Short mmCIF file of C-alpha atoms in Angstrom, two decimals:
data_model
loop_
_atom_site.label_atom_id
_atom_site.label_comp_id
_atom_site.label_asym_id
_atom_site.label_seq_id
_atom_site.Cartn_x
_atom_site.Cartn_y
_atom_site.Cartn_z
CA MET A 6 154.64 40.83 -35.13
CA SER A 7 151.69 41.84 -37.25
CA LYS A 8 148.36 41.32 -35.52
CA LYS A 9 145.34 40.67 -37.66
CA ILE A 10 143.36 43.88 -37.37
CA ASN A 11 141.17 43.71 -40.43
CA ASN A 12 139.28 41.11 -42.45
CA ILE A 13 139.50 42.93 -45.78
CA ALA A 14 141.11 39.95 -47.54
CA LYS A 15 138.17 37.71 -46.63
CA ALA A 16 135.65 40.33 -47.71
CA ILE A 17 137.40 40.73 -51.05
CA LYS A 18 137.64 36.95 -51.49
CA ASP A 19 133.90 36.65 -50.86
CA SER A 20 133.21 39.41 -53.40
CA PRO A 21 133.25 39.21 -57.20
CA LEU A 22 135.37 42.40 -57.25
CA GLN A 23 139.04 41.96 -58.09
CA VAL A 24 141.76 43.72 -56.09
CA ALA A 25 142.86 45.63 -59.20
CA ALA A 26 139.36 47.05 -59.71
CA LEU A 27 139.06 47.97 -56.03
CA ALA A 28 142.46 49.68 -56.12
CA LEU A 29 141.50 51.68 -59.20
CA TYR A 30 138.15 52.68 -57.73
CA LEU A 31 139.84 53.86 -54.50
CA ASP A 32 142.66 55.44 -56.55
CA VAL A 33 145.34 53.56 -54.61
CA ASP A 34 148.09 51.23 -55.75
CA ASP A 35 147.44 47.47 -55.80
CA THR A 36 150.22 47.11 -53.23
CA THR A 37 148.19 49.24 -50.79
CA ILE A 38 145.32 46.77 -50.97
CA SER A 39 147.82 43.93 -50.61
CA LYS A 40 149.21 45.52 -47.44
CA TRP A 41 145.68 45.86 -46.06
CA ASN A 42 144.95 42.23 -46.95
CA SER A 43 148.05 41.00 -45.14
CA ASN A 44 147.57 43.44 -42.22
CA ILE A 45 150.98 45.01 -42.82
CA ALA A 46 149.20 48.36 -43.09
CA GLN A 47 145.71 49.51 -42.22
CA PRO A 48 143.30 51.76 -44.10
CA SER A 49 142.04 54.94 -42.51
CA LEU A 50 138.53 54.75 -41.10
CA LYS A 51 137.32 56.72 -44.11
CA ARG A 52 138.92 54.19 -46.48
CA LEU A 53 137.58 51.27 -44.43
CA ASN A 54 134.11 52.74 -44.80
CA GLU A 55 134.62 53.10 -48.56
CA VAL A 56 135.71 49.45 -48.80
CA GLY A 57 132.61 48.44 -46.84
CA GLU A 58 130.37 50.45 -49.14
CA ILE A 59 131.92 49.00 -52.29
CA LEU A 60 131.88 45.40 -51.02
CA GLU A 61 128.48 45.96 -49.42
CA VAL A 62 129.50 44.63 -46.01
CA ASP A 63 129.11 46.12 -42.57
CA ASN A 64 132.27 47.84 -41.35
CA ARG A 65 132.25 45.54 -38.32
CA GLU A 66 132.77 42.60 -40.67
CA LEU A 67 135.91 44.29 -41.99
CA LEU A 68 137.47 44.48 -38.53
CA SER A 69 138.89 41.66 -36.44
CA SER A 70 137.86 41.57 -32.81
CA GLN A 71 140.74 42.39 -30.46
CA PRO A 72 139.86 40.93 -27.04
CA ARG A 73 141.60 42.77 -24.24
CA LYS A 74 142.52 41.53 -20.79
CA GLN A 75 141.49 43.97 -18.07
CA THR A 76 144.64 44.96 -16.16
CA GLY A 77 143.82 48.45 -14.92
CA LEU A 78 146.40 49.99 -17.25
CA ALA A 79 144.44 53.18 -17.96
CA ALA A 80 144.02 53.99 -14.25
CA ALA A 81 147.63 53.09 -13.43
CA LEU A 82 148.91 55.15 -16.35
CA GLN A 83 146.88 58.16 -15.19
CA VAL A 84 148.43 57.89 -11.71
CA GLU A 85 151.92 57.65 -13.25
CA TYR A 86 151.20 60.63 -15.51
CA LYS A 87 150.20 62.76 -12.53
CA ARG A 88 153.25 61.55 -10.58
CA LEU A 89 155.57 62.56 -13.41
CA LEU A 90 153.93 65.98 -13.59
CA SER A 91 154.31 66.40 -9.83
CA ILE A 92 158.07 65.77 -9.98
CA GLY A 93 158.58 68.37 -12.68
CA PHE A 94 158.05 66.70 -16.02
CA THR A 95 156.18 68.81 -18.55
CA LYS A 96 153.72 67.62 -21.15
CA LYS A 97 155.25 69.73 -23.90
CA VAL A 98 158.72 71.09 -24.74
CA ILE A 99 159.88 73.71 -27.22
CA ILE A 100 162.27 72.62 -29.97
CA LYS A 101 163.68 74.32 -33.04
CA ASP A 102 161.93 73.40 -36.27
CA ASP A 103 163.64 72.98 -39.64
CA ASN A 104 163.30 76.69 -40.34
CA GLY A 105 164.92 77.73 -37.04
CA GLY A 106 161.64 78.68 -35.44
CA ASN A 107 160.22 77.34 -32.21
CA LYS A 108 157.86 74.39 -32.22
CA GLU A 109 155.96 72.86 -29.29
CA VAL A 110 156.00 69.06 -29.21
CA ASN A 111 155.17 66.29 -26.76
CA ASN A 112 157.96 65.92 -24.22
CA PRO A 113 159.93 62.91 -25.52
CA GLU A 114 161.13 62.00 -22.03
CA MET A 115 157.55 62.01 -20.70
CA VAL A 116 156.46 59.82 -23.63
CA LYS A 117 159.35 57.43 -22.99
CA ARG A 118 158.60 57.15 -19.27
CA LEU A 119 154.88 56.53 -19.83
CA ARG A 120 155.59 53.84 -22.42
CA GLU A 121 158.14 52.15 -20.17
CA PHE A 122 155.62 52.24 -17.33
CA ALA A 123 152.94 50.69 -19.55
CA ALA A 124 155.33 47.94 -20.69
CA LYS A 125 156.21 47.08 -17.06
CA HIS A 126 152.53 47.11 -16.13
CA GLU A 127 151.77 44.74 -19.02
CA ASN A 128 154.61 42.41 -18.03
CA ASN A 129 153.43 42.34 -14.40
CA ALA A 130 149.86 41.62 -15.53
CA GLU A 131 151.06 38.63 -17.57
CA GLN A 132 152.74 37.03 -14.54
#
């Protein structure tokens, strides 16, 4: 399910510049531009700005609007985050890295619980 995030394909189509020339100028493979055009992948903000400069279009024209329904997710997620902390979940955990040393990472269980909560919240908002 690839959402249309950018309008780079339209901007290129409206420009006299060919994809091959754009790819060479940006020093990326043609397939990278193709992925941007089909919204399979997205350029970094720096790259998006470079594309806008080259094509001489405002960066806002390169982005597709993503209307959002207001469901209160951010506030509900904050409450759930604090609840999880209060019952003993930690934000970070220590794991062994590839070299046998310790590495601090986001707590995968906390991430999982927050994402599950957000998915349930989204499903409830759709009903």
